[in-house]
CSV table of C-alpha atoms in Angstrom, one decimal:
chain,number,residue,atom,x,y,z
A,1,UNK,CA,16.5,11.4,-44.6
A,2,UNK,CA,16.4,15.0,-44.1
A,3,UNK,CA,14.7,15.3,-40.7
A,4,UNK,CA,15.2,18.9,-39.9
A,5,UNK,CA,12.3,21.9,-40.0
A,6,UNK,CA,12.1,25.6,-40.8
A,7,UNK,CA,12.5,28.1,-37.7
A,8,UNK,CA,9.3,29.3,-38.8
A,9,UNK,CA,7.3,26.1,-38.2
A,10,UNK,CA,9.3,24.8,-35.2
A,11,UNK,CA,8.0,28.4,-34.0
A,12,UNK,CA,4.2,27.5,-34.7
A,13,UNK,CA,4.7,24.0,-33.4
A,14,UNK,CA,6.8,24.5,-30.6
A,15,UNK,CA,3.6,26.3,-28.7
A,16,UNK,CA,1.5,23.6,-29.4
A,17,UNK,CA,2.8,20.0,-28.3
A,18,UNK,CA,-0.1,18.1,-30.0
A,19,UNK,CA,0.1,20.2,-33.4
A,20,UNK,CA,4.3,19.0,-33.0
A,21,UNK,CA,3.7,15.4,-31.8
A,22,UNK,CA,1.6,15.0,-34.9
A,23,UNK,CA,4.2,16.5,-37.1
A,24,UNK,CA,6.4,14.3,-35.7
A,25,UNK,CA,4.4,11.6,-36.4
A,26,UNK,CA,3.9,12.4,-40.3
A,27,UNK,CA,8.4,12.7,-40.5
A,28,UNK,CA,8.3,9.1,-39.2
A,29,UNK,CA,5.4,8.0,-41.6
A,30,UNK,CA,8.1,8.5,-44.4
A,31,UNK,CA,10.0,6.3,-43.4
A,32,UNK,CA,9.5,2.6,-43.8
A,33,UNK,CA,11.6,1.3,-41.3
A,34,UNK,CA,9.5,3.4,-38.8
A,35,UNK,CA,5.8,3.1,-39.3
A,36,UNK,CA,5.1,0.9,-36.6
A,37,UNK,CA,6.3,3.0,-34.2
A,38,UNK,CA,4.5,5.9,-35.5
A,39,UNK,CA,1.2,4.4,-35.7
A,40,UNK,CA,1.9,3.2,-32.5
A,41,UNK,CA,2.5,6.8,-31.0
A,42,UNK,CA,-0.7,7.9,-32.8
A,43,UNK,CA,-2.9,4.8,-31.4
A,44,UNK,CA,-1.2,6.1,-27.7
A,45,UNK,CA,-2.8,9.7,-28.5
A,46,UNK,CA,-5.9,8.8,-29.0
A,47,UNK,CA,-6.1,6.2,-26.0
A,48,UNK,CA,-5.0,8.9,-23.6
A,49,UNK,CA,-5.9,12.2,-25.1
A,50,UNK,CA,-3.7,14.8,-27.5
A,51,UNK,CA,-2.2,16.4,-24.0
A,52,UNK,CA,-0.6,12.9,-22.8
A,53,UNK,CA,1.7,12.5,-24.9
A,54,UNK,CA,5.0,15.4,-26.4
A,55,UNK,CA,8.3,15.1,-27.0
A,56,UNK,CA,11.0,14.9,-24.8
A,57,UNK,CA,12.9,18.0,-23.9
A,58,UNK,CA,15.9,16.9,-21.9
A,59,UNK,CA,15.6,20.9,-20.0
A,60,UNK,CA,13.5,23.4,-20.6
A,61,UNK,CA,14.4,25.6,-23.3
A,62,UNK,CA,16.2,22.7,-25.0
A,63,UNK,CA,15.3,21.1,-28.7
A,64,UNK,CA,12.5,18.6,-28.4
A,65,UNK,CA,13.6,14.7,-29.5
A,66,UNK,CA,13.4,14.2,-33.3
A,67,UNK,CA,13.5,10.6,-35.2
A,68,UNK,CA,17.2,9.2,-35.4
A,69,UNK,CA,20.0,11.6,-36.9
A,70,UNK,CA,17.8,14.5,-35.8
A,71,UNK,CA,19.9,17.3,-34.6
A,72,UNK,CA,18.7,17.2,-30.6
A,73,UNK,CA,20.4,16.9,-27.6
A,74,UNK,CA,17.2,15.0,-26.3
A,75,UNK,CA,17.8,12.2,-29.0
A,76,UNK,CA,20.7,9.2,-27.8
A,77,UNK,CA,22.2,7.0,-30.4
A,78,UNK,CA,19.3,7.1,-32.3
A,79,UNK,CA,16.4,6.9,-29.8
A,80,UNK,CA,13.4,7.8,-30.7
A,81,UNK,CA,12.0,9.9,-27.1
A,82,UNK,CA,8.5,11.4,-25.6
A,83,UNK,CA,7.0,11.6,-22.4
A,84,UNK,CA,3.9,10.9,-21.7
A,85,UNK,CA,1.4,12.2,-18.1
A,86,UNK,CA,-1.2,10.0,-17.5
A,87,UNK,CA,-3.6,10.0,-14.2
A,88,UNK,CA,-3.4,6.7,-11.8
A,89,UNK,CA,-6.9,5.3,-12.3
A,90,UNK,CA,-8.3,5.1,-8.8
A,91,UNK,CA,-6.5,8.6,-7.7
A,92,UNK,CA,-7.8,10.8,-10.6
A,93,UNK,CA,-6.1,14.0,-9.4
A,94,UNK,CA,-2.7,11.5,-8.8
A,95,UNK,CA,-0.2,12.3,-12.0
A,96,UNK,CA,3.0,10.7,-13.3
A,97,UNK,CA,4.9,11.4,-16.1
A,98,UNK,CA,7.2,8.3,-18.1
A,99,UNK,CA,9.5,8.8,-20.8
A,100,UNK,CA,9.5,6.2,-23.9
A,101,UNK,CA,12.8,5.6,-25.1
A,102,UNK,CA,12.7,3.6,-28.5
A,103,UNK,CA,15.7,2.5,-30.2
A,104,UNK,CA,17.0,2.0,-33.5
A,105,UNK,CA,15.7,-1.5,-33.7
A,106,UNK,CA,12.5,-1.6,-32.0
A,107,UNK,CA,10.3,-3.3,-32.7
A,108,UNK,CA,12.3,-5.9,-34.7
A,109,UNK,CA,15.1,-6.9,-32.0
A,110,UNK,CA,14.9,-4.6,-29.1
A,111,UNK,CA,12.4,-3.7,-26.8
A,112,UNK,CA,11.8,0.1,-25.4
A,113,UNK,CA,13.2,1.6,-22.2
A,114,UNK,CA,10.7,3.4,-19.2
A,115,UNK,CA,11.6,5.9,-17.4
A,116,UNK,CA,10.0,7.4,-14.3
A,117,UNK,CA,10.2,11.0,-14.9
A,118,UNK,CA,8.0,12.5,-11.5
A,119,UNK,CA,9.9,12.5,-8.4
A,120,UNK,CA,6.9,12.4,-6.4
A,121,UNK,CA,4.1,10.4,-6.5
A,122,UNK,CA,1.0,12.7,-4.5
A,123,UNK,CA,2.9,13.6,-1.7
A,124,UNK,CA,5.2,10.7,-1.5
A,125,UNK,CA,8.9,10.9,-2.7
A,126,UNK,CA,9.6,8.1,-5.0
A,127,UNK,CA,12.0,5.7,-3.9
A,128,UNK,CA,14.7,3.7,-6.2
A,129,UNK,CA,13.2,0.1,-5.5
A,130,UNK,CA,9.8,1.5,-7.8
A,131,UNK,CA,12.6,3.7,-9.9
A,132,UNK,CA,14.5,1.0,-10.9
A,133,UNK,CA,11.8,-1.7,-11.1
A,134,UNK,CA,9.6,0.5,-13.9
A,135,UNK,CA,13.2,0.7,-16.2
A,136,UNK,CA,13.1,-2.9,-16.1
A,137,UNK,CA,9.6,-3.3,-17.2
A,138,UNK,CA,10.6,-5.4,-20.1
A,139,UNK,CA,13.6,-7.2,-19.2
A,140,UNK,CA,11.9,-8.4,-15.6
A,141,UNK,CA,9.7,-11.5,-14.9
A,142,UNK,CA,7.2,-9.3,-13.0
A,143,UNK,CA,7.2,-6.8,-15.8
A,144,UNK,CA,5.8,-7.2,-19.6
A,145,UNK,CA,6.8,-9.9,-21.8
A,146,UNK,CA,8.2,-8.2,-25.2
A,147,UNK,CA,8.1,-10.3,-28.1
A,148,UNK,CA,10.5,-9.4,-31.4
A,149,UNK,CA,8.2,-7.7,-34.2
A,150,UNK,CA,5.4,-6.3,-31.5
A,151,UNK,CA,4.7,-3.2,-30.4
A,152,UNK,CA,4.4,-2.9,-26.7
A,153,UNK,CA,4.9,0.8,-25.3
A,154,UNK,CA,0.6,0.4,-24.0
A,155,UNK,CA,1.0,-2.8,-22.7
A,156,UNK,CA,4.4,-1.7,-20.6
A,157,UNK,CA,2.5,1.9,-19.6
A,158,UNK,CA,-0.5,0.1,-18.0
A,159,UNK,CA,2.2,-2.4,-16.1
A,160,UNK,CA,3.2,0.9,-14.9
A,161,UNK,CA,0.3,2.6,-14.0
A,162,UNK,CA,-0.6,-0.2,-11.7
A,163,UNK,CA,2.9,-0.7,-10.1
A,164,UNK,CA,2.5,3.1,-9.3
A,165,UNK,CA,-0.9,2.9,-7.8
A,166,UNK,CA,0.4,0.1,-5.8
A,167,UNK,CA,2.9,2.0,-4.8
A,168,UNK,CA,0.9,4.4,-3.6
A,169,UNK,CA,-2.0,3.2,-2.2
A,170,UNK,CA,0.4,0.9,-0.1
A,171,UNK,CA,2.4,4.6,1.1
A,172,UNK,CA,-1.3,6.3,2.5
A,173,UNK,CA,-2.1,2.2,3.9
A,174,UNK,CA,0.9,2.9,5.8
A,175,UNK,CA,0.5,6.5,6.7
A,176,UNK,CA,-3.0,5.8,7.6
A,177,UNK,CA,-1.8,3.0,10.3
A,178,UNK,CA,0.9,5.3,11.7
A,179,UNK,CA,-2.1,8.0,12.2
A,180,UNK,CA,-4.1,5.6,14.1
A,181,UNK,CA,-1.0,4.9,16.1
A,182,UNK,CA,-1.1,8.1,16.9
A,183,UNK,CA,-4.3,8.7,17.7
A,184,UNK,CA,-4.2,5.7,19.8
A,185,UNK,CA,-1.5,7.2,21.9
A,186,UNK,CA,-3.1,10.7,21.9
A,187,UNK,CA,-6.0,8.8,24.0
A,188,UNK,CA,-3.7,7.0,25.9
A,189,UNK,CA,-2.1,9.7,26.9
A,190,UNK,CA,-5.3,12.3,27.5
A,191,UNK,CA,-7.0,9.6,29.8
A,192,UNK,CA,-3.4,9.7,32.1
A,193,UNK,CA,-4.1,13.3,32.4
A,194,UNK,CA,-7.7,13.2,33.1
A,195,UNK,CA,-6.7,10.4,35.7
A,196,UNK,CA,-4.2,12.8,37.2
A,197,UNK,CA,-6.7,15.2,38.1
A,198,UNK,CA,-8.4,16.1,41.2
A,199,UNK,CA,-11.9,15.8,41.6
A,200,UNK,CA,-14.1,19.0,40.5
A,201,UNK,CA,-16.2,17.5,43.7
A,202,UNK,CA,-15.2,17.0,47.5
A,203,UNK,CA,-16.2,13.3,46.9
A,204,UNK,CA,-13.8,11.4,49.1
A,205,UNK,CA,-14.1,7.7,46.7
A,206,UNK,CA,-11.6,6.0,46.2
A,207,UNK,CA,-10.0,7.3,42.6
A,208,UNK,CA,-10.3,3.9,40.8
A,209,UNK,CA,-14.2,4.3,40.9
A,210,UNK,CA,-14.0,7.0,38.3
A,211,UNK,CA,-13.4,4.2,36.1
A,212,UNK,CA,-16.4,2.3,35.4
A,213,UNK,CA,-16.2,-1.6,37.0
A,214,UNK,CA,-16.9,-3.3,34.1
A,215,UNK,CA,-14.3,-1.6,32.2
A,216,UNK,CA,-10.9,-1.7,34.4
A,217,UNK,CA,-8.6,-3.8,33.4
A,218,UNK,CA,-7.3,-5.8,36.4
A,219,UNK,CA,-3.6,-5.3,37.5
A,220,UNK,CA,-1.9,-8.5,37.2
A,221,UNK,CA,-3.0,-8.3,33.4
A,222,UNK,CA,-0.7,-7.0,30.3
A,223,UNK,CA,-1.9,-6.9,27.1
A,224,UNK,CA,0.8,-6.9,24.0
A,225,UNK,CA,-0.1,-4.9,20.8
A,226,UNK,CA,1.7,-6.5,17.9
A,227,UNK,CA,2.6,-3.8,14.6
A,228,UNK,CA,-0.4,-3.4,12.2
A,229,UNK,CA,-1.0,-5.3,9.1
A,230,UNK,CA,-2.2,-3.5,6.2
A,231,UNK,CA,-3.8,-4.5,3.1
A,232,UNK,CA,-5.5,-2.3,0.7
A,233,UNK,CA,-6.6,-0.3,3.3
A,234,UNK,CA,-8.0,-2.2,5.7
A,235,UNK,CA,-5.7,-2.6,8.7
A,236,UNK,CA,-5.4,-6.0,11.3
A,237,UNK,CA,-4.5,-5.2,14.7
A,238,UNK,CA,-3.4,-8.4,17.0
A,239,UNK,CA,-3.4,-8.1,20.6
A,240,UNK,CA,-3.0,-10.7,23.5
A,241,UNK,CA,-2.5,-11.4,27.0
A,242,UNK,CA,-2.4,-14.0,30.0
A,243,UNK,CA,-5.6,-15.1,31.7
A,244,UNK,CA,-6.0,-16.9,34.8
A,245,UNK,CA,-9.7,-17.5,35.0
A,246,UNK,CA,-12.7,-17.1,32.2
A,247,UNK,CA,-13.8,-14.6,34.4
A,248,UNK,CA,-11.6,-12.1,33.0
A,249,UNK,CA,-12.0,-12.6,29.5
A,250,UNK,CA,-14.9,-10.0,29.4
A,251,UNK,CA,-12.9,-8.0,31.5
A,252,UNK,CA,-10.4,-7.2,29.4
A,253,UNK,CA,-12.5,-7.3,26.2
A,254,UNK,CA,-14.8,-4.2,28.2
A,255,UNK,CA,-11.6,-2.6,28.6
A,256,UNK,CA,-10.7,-2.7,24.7
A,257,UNK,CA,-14.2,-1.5,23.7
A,258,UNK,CA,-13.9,1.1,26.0
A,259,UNK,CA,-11.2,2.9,23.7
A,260,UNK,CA,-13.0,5.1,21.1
A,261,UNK,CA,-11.1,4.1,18.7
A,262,UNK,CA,-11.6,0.0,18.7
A,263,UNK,CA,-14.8,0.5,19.3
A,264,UNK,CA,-15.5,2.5,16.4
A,265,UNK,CA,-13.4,-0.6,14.6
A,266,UNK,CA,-15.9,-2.8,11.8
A,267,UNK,CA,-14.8,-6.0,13.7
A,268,UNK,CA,-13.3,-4.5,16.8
A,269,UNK,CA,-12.7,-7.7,19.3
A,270,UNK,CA,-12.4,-10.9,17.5
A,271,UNK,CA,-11.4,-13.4,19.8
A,272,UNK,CA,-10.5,-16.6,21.2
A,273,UNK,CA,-9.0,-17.7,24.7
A,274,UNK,CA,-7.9,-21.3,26.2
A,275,UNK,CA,-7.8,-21.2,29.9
A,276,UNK,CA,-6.7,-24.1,32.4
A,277,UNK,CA,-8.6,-24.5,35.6
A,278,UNK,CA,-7.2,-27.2,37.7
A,279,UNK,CA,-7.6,-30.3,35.5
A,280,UNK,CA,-10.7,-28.7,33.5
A,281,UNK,CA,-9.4,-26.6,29.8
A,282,UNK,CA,-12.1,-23.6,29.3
A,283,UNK,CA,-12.6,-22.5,25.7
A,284,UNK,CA,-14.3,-20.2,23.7
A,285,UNK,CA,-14.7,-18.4,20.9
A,286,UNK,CA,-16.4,-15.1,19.0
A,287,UNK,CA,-16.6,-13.9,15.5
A,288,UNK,CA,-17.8,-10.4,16.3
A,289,UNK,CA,-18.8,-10.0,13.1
A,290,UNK,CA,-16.3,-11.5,10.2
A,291,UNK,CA,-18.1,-15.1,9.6
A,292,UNK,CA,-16.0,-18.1,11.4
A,293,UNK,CA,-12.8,-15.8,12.1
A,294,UNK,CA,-13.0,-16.5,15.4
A,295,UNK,CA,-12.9,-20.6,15.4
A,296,UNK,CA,-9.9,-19.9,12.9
A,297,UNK,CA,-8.0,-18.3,16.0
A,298,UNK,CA,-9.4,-21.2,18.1
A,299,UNK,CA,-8.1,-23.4,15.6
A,300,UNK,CA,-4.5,-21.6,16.2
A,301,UNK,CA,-4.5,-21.7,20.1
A,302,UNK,CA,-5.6,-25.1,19.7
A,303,UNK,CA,-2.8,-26.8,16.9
A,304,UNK,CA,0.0,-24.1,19.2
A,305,UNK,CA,-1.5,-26.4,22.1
A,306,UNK,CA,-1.7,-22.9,23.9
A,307,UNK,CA,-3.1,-22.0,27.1
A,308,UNK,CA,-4.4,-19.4,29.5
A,309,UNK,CA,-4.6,-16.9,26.7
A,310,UNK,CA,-6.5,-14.2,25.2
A,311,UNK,CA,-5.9,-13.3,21.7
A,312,UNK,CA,-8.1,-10.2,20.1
A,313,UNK,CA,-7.8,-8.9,16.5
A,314,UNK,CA,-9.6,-5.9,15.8
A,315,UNK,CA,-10.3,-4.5,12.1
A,316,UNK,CA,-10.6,-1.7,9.9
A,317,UNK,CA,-12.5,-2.1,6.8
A,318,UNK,CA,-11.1,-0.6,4.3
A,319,UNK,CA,-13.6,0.0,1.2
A,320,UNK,CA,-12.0,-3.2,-0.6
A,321,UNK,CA,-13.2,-6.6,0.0
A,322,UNK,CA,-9.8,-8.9,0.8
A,323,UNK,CA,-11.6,-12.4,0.0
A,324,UNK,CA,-9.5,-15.2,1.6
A,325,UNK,CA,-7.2,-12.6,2.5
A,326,UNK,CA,-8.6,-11.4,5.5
A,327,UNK,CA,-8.4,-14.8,7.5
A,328,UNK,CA,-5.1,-14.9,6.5
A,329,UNK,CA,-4.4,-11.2,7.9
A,330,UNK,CA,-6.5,-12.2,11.0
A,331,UNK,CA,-4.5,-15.3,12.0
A,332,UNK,CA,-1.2,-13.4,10.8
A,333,UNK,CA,-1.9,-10.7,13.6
A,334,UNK,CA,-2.6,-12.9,15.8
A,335,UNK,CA,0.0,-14.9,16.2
A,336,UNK,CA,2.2,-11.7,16.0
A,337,UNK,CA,0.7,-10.7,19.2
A,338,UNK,CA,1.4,-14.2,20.6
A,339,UNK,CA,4.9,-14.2,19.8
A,340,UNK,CA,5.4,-10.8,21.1
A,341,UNK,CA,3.7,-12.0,24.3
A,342,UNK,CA,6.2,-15.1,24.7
A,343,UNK,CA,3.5,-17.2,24.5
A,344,UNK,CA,4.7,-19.3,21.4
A,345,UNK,CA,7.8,-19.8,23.2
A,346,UNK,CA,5.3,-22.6,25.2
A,347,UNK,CA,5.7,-24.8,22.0
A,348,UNK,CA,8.0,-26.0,19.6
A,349,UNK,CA,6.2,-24.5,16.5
A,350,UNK,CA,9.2,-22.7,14.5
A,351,UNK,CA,8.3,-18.6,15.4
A,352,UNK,CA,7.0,-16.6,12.5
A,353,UNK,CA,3.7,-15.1,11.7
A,354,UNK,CA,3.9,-12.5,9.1
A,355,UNK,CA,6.0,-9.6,8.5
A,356,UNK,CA,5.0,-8.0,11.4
A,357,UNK,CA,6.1,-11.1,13.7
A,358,UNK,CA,8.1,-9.9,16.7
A,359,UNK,CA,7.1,-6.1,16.3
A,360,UNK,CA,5.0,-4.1,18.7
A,361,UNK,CA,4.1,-2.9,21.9
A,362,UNK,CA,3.2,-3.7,25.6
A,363,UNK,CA,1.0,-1.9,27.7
């Protein structure tokens, strides 16, 4: 089939993709072996709009793809090629752009290929584990299923679309955690200047009293600050530390809530603590908040037979609600802080407790 077009119309075409796509479209009509994948691109325009979808150039300047035998340098043994922008659906002003590689055979006995064109993903650079996991979108068991005889170029382009929002709603979760680790140690580290200031006053007390009573943290306690957990936004924080007496439980919770930033947390001191007095075991527990979260840590002290501890796990809501999730988060950060702290090293249970497990920071 003769495939190629007058100078003059690739001329009034070339300016307007749509106009060519559609061309396009009408060549592959005429062919029998080929329908299906033309109505398929013509479905795919009207789904996502006449500026979605073109055909491929392989560089500027260069001869757009053609149906097989066409004279391009775009087209590969065959291969049918266009590119297609489409908009991630929760990040409107988010774009990527995928090239559709069909061959010979599709759809009878081979599927089509997907390509991640955009190098960047909003302001993330796009790494090869999401590269290489969209060209297998039909050959992996996470991917689409392909079928012999079925069309499937939408099905594989919406597997895409939500691997790359994913993708990229998991890069800001992560970007946002590392800014609140920063902004936590951009607190820290203005309070240990204001602390090493003199006194505007000739007041001669003592310097400790510029630090309200109630929230000092005594000296013989360390708290331990396990690595965030992030899920769709909404970010788990475990921290705990070694208690002598139930007296200081409120102690050290005072001194959390006294950071702006905890405080200002949706759940910012759930809790639980064990302590041993003598022959008598102390014990309590608070939800602050999130519904029986805090007799689910009380439940872990209690089967990790821990005690003369405080865990807290503060949390940042997110926008999304997690379900089940979120106890699971809770607990995980938790005992991430407990294992930081050495305090699982008390039992036998085998260490773990989440991704995070063993990652964090003392204070």
């Amino acid at each position: 089939m003769d495939t190629e077009v007058s100078d003059q119309n690739s001329q009034s075409t070339d300016s307007d993709p749509a106009m060519e796509l559609r061309d396009f479209v009408a060549k592959l009509m005429q062919s029998p072996d080929l329908e299906s994948v033309a109505s398929e691109i013509d479905v795919l325009q009207s789904i996502y709009g006449d500026h979605a979808i073109h055909l491929y150039r392989s560089s500027p300047g260069s001869p757009r793809s053609g149906i097989p035998n066409h004279s391009s340098n775009a087209s590969v043994s065959g291969a049918i090629r266009y590119e297609v922008s489409l908009n991630l659906p929760s990040h409107e002003d988010i774009s990527i752009r995928i090239l559709v590689s069909i061959p010979p055979t599709y759809p009878a006995s081979n599927s089509p290929q997907l390509q991640l064109l955009s190098r960047y993903i909003g302001a993330f650079g796009v790494d090869s584990s999401l590269f290489g996991s969209i060209l297998r979108t039909f050959i992996s068991v996470s991917g689409v299923e392909w079928t012999p005889e079925s069309v499937c170029v939408f099905d594989g382009l919406q597997n895409v679309l939500e691997r790359c929002e994913a993708w990229y709603e998991d890069k800001l979760d992560r970007e946002k955690a590392g800014e609140l680790i920063r902004e936590d140690a951009l607190t820290r580290s203005h309070v240990l200047v204001e602390s090493n200031e003199p006194f505007a006053s000739s007041s001669t007390a003592d310097e400790k009293d510029r630090v309200p009573l109630d929230t000092a943290l005594p000296e013989d306690i360390k708290i331990v600050e396990a690595e965030p957990i992030v899920d769709r936004k909404s970010i788990f924080i475990g921290r705990a530390c070694r208690i002598s007496d139930p007296s200081q439980v409120p102690l050290v919770l005072n001194n959390l809530m006294s950071e702006r930033h905890i405080s200002r947390a949706t759940h910012p001191v759930i809790n639980a603590w064990r302590c041993q007095v003598g022959g008598v075991l102390h014990q309590d527990n608070d939800d602050d908040g999130e519904t029986a979260a805090g007799s689910r840590l009380a439940h872990l002290l209690s089967i990790l037979e821990i005690n003369n501890v405080l865990v807290v796990v503060t949390r940042w809501f997110g926008g999304t609600h997690l379900g089940p999730d979120r106890f699971k988060h809770i607990n995980h950060a938790a005992r991430n802080a407990l294992e930081l702290g050495g305090f699982l090293e008390q039992t036998d249970e085998p260490r773990g407790g989440g991704r995070n497990a063993g990652k964090g920071r003392k204070r």
